[in-house]
Coordinates of C-alpha atoms and ligand atoms in Angstrom, one line a residue:
X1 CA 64.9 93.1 148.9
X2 CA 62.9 90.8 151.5
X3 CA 61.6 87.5 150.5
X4 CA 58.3 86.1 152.0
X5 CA 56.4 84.7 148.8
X6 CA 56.1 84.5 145.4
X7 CA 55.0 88.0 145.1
X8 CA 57.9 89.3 146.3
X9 CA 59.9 86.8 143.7
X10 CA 57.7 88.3 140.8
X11 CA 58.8 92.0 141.8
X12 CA 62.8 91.0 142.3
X13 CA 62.3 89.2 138.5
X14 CA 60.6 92.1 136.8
X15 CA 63.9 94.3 138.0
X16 CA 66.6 91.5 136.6
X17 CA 65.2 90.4 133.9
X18 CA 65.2 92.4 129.9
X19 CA 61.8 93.5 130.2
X20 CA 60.8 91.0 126.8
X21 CA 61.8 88.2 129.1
X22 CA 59.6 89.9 131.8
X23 CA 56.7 90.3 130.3
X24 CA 57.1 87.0 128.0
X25 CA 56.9 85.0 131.3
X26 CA 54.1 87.5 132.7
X27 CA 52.3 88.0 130.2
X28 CA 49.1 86.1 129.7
X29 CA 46.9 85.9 126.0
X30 CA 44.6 88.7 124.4
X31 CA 43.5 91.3 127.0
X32 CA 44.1 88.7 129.5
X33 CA 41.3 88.0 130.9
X34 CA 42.0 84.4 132.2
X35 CA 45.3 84.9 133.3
X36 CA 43.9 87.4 136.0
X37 CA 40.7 84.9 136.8
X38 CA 43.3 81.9 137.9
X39 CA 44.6 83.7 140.2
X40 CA 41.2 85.9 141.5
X41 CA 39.3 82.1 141.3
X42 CA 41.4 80.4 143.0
X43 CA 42.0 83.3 146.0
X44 CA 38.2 84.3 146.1
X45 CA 37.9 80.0 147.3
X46 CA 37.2 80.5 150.8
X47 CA 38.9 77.9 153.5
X48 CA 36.8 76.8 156.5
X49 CA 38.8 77.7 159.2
X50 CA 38.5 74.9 162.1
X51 CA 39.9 74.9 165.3
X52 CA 40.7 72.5 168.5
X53 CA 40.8 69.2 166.1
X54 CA 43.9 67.9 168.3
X55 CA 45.8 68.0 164.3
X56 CA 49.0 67.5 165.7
X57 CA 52.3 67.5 162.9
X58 CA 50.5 67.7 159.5
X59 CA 52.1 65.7 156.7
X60 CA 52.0 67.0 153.3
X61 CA 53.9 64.2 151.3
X62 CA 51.7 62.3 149.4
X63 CA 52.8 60.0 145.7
X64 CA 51.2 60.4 142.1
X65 CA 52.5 58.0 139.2
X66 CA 53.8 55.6 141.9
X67 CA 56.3 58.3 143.0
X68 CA 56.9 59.6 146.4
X69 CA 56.7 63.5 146.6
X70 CA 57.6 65.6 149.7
X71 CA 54.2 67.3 148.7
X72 CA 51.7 67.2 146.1
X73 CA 53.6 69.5 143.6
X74 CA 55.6 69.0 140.5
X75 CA 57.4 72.1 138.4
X76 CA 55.0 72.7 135.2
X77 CA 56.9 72.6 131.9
X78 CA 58.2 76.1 131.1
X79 CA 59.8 76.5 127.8
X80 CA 63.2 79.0 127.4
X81 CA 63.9 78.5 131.1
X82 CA 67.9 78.6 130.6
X83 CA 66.5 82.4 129.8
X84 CA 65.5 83.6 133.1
X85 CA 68.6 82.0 134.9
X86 CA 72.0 80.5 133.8
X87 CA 71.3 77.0 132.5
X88 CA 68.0 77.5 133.8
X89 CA 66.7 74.2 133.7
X90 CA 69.3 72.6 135.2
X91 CA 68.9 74.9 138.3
X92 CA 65.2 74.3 138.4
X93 CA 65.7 70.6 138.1
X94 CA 68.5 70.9 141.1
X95 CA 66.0 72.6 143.0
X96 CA 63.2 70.4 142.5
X97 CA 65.1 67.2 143.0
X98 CA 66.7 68.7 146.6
X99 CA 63.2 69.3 147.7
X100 CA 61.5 66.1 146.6
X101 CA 59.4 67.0 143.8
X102 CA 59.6 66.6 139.4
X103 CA 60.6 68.8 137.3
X104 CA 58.7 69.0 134.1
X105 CA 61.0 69.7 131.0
X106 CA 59.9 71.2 128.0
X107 CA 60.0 70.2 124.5
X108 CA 61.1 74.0 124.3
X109 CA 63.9 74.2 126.9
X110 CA 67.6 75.7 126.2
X111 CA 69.0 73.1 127.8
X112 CA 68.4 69.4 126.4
X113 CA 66.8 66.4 128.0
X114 CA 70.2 64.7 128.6
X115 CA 71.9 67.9 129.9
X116 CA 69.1 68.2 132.8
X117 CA 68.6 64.6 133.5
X118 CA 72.2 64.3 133.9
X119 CA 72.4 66.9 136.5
X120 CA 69.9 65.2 139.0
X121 CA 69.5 61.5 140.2
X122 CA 65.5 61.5 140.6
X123 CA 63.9 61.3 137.1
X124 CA 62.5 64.6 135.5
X125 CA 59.3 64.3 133.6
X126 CA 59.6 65.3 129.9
X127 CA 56.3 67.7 128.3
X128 CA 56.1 66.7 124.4
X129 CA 53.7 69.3 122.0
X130 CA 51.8 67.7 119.2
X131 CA 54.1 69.1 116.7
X132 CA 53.9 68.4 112.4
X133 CA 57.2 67.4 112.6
X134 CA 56.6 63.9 114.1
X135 CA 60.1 62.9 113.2
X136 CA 61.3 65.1 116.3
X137 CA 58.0 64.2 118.1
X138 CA 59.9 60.3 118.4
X139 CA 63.3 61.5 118.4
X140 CA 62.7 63.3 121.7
X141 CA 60.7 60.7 123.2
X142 CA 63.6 58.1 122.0
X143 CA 66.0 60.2 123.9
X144 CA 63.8 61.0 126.7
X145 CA 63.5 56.9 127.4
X146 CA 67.1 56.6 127.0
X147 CA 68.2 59.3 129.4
X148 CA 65.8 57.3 132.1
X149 CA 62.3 59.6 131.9
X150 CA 59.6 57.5 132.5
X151 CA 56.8 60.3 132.8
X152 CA 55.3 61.9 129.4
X153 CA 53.3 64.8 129.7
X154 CA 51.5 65.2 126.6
X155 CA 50.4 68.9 126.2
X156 CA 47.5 69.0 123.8
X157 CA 46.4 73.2 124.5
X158 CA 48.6 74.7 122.2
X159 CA 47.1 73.6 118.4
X160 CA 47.8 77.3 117.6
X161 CA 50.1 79.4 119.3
X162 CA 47.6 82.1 121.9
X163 CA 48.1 85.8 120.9
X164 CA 50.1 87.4 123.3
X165 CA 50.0 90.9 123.0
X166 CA 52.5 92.1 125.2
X167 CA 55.5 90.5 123.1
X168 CA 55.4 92.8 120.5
X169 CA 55.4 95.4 123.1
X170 CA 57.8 94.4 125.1
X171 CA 60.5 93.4 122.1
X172 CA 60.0 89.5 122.0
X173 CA 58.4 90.1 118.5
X174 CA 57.5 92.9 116.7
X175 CA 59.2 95.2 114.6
X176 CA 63.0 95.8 115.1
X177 CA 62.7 92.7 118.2
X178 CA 66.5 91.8 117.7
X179 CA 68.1 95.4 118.6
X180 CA 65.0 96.2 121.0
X181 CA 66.2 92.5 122.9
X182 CA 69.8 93.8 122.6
X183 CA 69.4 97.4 124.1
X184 CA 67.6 95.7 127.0
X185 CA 70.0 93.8 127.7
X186 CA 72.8 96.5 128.0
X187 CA 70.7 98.1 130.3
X188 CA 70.3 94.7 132.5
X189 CA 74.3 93.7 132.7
X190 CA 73.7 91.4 136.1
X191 CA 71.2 89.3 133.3
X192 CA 73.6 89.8 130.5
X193 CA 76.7 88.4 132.3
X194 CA 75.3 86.2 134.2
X195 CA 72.9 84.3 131.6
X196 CA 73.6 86.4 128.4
X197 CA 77.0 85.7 128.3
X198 CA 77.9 82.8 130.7
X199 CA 74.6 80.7 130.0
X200 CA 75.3 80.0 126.3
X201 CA 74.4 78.2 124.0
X202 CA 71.0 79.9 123.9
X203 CA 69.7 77.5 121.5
X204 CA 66.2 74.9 121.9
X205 CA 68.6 71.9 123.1
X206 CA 66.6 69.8 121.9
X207 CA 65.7 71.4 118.7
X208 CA 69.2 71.3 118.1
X209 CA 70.1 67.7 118.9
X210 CA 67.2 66.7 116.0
X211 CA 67.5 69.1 113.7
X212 CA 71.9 69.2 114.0
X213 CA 72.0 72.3 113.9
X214 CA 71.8 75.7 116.1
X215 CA 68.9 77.4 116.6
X216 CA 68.6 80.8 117.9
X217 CA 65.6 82.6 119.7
X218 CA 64.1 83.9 116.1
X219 CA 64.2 80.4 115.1
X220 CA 62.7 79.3 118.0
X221 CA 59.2 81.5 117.2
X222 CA 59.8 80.8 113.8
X223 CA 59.9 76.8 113.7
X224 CA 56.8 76.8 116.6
X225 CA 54.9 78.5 114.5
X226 CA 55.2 76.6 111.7
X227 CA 55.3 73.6 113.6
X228 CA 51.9 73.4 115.7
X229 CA 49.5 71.0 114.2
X230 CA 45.8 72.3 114.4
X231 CA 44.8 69.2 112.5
X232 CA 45.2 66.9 115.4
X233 CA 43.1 64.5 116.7
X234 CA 43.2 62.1 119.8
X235 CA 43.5 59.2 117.1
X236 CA 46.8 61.0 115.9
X237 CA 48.1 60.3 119.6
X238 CA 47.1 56.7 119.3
X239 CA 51.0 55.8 118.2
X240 CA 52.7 57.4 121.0
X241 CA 50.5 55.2 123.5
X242 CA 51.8 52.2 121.9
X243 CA 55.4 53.9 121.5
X244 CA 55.4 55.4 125.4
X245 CA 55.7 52.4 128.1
X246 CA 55.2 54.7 131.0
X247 CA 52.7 56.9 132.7
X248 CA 51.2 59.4 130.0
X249 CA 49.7 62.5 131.6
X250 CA 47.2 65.0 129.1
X251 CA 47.5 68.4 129.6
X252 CA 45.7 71.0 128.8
X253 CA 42.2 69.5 129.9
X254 CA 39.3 71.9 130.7
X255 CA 36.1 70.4 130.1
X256 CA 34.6 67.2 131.7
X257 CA 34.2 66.0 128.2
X258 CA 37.4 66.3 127.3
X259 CA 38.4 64.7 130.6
X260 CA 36.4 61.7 129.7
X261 CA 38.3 61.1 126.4
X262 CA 41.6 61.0 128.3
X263 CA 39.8 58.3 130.0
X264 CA 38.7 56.4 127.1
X265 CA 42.2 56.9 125.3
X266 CA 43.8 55.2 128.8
X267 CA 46.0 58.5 129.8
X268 CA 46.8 58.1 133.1
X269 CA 46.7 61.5 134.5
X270 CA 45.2 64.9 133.0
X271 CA 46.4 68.6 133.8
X272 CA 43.5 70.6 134.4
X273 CA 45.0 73.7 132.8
X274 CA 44.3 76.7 130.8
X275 CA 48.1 77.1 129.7
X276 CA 48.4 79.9 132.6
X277 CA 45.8 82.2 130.4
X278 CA 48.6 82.1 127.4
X279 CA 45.9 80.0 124.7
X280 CA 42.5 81.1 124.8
X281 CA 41.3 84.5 126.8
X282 CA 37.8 84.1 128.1
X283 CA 37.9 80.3 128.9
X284 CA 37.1 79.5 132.5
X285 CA 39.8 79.4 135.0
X286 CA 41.5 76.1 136.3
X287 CA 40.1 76.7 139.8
X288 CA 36.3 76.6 137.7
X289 CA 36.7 74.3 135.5
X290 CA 38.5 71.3 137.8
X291 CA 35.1 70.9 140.3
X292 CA 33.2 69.4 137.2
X293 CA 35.9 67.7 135.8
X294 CA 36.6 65.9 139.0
X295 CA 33.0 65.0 139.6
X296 CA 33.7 63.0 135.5
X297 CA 36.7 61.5 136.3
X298 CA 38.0 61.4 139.8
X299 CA 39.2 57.9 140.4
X300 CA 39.7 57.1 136.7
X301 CA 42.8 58.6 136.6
X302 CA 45.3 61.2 138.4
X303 CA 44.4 64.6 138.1
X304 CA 46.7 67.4 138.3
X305 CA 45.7 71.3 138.1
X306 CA 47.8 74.5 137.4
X307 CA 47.2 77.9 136.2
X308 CA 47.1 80.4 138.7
X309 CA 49.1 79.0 142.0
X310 CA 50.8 81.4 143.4
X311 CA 51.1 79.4 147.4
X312 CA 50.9 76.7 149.3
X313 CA 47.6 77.7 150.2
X314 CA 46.4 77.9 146.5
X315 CA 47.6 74.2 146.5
X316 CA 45.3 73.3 149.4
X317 CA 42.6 75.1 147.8
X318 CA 42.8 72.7 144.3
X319 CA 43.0 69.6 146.4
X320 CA 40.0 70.5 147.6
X321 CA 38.5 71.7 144.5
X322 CA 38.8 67.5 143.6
X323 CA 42.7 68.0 142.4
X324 CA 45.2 64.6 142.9
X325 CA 48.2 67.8 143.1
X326 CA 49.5 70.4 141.3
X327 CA 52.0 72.0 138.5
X328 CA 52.9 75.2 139.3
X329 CA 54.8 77.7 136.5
X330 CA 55.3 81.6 137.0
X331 CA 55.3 81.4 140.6
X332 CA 59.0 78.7 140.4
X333 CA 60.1 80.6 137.7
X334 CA 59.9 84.4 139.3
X335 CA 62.2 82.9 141.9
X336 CA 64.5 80.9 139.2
X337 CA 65.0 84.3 137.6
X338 CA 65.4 86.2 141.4
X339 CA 67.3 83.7 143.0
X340 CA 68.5 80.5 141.0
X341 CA 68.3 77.6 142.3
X342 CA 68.3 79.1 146.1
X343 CA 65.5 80.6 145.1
X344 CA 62.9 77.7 143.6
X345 CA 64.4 75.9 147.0
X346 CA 63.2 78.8 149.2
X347 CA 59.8 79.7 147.3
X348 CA 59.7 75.6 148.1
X349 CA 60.0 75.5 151.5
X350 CA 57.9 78.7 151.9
X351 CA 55.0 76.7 150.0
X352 CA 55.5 73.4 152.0
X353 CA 54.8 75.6 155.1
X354 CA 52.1 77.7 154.0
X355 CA 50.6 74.1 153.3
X356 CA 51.4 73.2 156.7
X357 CA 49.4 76.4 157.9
X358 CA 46.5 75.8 156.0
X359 CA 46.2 71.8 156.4
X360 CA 46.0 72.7 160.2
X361 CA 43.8 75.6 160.3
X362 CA 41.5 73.3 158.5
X363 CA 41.7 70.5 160.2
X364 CA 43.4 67.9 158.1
X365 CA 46.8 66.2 158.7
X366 CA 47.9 64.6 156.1
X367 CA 47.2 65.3 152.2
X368 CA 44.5 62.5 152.2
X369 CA 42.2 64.5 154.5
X370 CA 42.2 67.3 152.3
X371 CA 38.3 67.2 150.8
X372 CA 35.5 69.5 149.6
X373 CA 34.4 70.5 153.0
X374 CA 38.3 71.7 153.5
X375 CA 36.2 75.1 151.4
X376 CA 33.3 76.8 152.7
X377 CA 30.7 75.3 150.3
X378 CA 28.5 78.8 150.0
X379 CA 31.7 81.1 149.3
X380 CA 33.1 78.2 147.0
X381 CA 29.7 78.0 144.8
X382 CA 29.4 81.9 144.3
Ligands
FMN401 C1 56.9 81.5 130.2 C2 56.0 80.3 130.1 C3 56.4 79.3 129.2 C4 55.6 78.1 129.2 N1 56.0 77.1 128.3 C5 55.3 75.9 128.3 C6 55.7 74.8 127.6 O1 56.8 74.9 126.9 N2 55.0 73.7 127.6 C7 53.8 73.6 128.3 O2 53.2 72.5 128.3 N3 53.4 74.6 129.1 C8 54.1 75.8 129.1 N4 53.7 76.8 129.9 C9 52.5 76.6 130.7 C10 52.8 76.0 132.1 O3 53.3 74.7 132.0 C11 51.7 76.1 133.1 O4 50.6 75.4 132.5 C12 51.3 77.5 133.5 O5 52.4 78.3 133.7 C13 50.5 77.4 134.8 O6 50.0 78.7 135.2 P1 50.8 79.6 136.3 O7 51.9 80.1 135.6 O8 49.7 80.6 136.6 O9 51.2 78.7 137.4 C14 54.4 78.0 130.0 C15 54.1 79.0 130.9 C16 54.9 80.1 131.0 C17 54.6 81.2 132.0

C-alpha cells in the first residue's frame, strides 16, 4: 500500500498485526473520550498562515537536556514494543538514533535496557513507573546508569492501571485470552514468523533480569497489576532524586498545579500528557491542558507534551501551544509494526518535512521562532 503519513502507517498496522495487539496499541480508556479529543484538539488549533516573510531554509533542530536533536521530538516510552516488530525496541531505537532523536524505553519493554542501549551509540532515555516493588524500581535505574542512560523519565499517570475496554474484546484479556491470542496469530503468519517466532524471548526484559526468571505476557498483566502503587506521594520520589544524578523528567503532568510541584520537587522537565487517553477518560486533552501549564511553569523547567501527535504539523502546533518539544507514541509505533525500522525512519523524515512546511507557511525559521502568534488566537481560544 502507499505511504504518505501516519495514517496510512495506522491502516498497514491494523492488517499485520493479531487484532489484540491492534487494538492494545489503539485502543484508548473507557468509552474513549480523550483519546479522540488529542487528536480533534490538537487538529481543530488553527495555524496563521503568513506569506512573503523572505523565511528562506527553515531549521528545525533545536536541544532539550543539553542534547542536540535533529528536531524537537523524542520516541514516548511504549511498553511491549518487541510485540509489534521483531525486537522491537531495538528497531525503534535504530531508528531514532539514525535520525537524531531519543528513544524513550519502557520499564515494560521485551527487550532489556542493555539489549537496546547496546544496539545504538547515542544514549536512550529510560521511563521508570512508581512501582511497590522498589527493589526493581533501583535495580533498573542501577542498570540503566551502568549501561550509560543519563535521562529518567519518571511516569507518575499510571497509579492504577486505566480500563481499557477493548482488551477484553479484542483477546488481550478476557475470557479464554490465551487461545483467542493464539488463533489470531495463525491467521496473521507474516506477524507470527516474523515476530512470533523469530522475535523471542517474549518476556519483560527487564522484568526478567530482576526477578531471574521468565516472564510471559499473562505475567506481564498479572505482576502490573499487582504492582502499581496508588499510595504514592511526591515525598515517596524524594530517594530517587538523591539516587538519579541526571536530568529527571515527570510525566504524566496535566494541571498547572501539578506542574508547579515538579517545580518545587527540582524535576527538570515535565511531559504534559494524558497517557494517550489510556488512564482517565474525560480529563482534558494535552493540546488543552499545556496553554495553562506553560503560562505556571514555562522557564522553570523543560516541558515536553504528547498524546495525540499524529504530524509534523501537530508538533508545530504544541510548540506553539507553550511546548519545549514533543513525545510522540502510536503514530512511531503504527510504522514500527508496518515497516520496522524503515518505517519509524520514513514516518521521521515525513514529520521533519511537514515541520518544514508549516515552520515556513507561518513564518518562522528556526524552532525558536515558533510562539503563540504561530496559532490564530480566536480559532485557538474556541
Ligand atoms: C501501546 C502503548 C503502550 C504504552 N506504554 C507506556 C509505558 O510503558 N510507559 C509510559 O510512560 N507510557 C506508555 N504509553 C504512553 C505513551 O508514552 C504516550 O504518552 C502516548 O502514547 C502519547 O499519545 P499518542 O499515542 O497519542 O502519541 C503507552 C502508549 C501506548 C499507545
Amino acid at each position: 500500500m502507499i505511504i504518505s503519513s501516519s495514517t496510512d502507517y495506522r491502516e498497514a498496522a491494523r492488517r499485520r498485526l493479531p487484532p489484540f495487539l491492534f487494538h492494545y496499541i489503539d485502543g484508548g480508556a473507557n468509552a474513549e473520550r480523550t483519546l479522540g479529543k488529542n487528536v480533534e484538539d490538537l487538529s481543530d488549533l488553527a495555524l496563521r498562515q503568513r506569506v512573503l516573510k523572505s523565511v528562506g531554509s527553515v531549521d528545525i533542530s533545536t536541544s532539550f537536556f543539553d542534547e542536540k536533536v535533529s528536531m524537537p521530538v523524542a520516541l514516548a516510552p511504549v511498553g511491549l514494543t518487541g510485540m509489534y516488530a521483531r525486537r522491537g525496541e531495538v528497531q525503534a531505537a535504530r531508528a531514532a538514533a539514525k535520525k537524531g532523536i531519543p528513544l524513550t524505553l519502557s520499564t515494560v519493554s521485551v527487550c532489556p535496557i542493555e539489549e537496546v542501549q547496546a544496539a545504538v551509540d547515542r544514549p536512550i532515555w529510560f521511563q521508570l513507573y512508581v512501582l511497590r516493588d522498589r527493589g526493581f524500581m533501583k535495580n533498573a535505574l542501577e542498570r540503566a546508569w551502568a549501561a550509560g542512560i543519563r535521562k529518567l523519565v519518571f511516569t507518575v499517570d499510571m497509579p492504577v492501571p486505566g480500563s481499557r475496554y477493548r482488551d477484553a474484546h479484542s483477546g488481550m484479556s478476557g475470557p479464554n485470552a490465551p487461545l483467542r491470542r493464539m488463533i489470531q496469530a495463525v491467521m496473521h503468519p507474516t506477524w507470527a514468523f516474523d515476530v512470533g517466532l523469530f522475535g523471542r524471548p517474549h518476556d519483560l526484559g527487564n522484568v526478567s533480569a530482576y526477578r531471574q526468571q521468565k516472564t510471559n505476557l499473562a505475567d506481564y498483566v498479572g505482576w502490573l497489576g499487582q504492582n502499581f502503587d496508588p499510595s504514592i506521594g511526591w515525598q515517596d520520589l524524594e530517594w530517587i532524586r538523591d539516587f538519579w544524578k541526571g536530568p529527571m523528567i515527570i510525566k504524566g503532568i496535566l494541571d498547572p498545579d501539578d506542574a508547579r510541584d515538579a517545580v518545587r520537587f527540582g524535576a527538570d522537565g515535565i511531559v504534559v500528557s494524558n497517557h494517550g487517553g489510556r488512564q482517565l477518560d474525560g480529563v482534558l486533552s494535552s493540546a488543552k491542558a499545556l496553554p495553562a501549564i506553560a503560562d505556571a511553569v514555562k522557564g522553570d523547567l523543560t516541558i515536553l507534551a504528547d498524546s495525540g501527535i499524529r504530524s509534523g504539523l501537530d508538533v508545530v502546533r504544541m510548540l506553539a501551544q507553550g511546548a519545549d518539544g514533543v513525545m510522540i507514541g502510536r503514530a512511531f509505533v503504527y510504522a514500527l509494526a508496518a515497516a520496522g525500522a524503515a518505517g519509524v525512519e520514513n514516518l521521521l523524515d515525513l514529520f521533519a518535512k511537514e515541520m518544514q512546511v508549516a515552520m515556513t507557511l507561518t513564518g518562522a525559521r528556526s524552532i525558536a521562532e515558533i510562539s503563540a502568534d504561530s496559532l490564530v488566537k480566536a480559532v485557538a481560544a474556541a
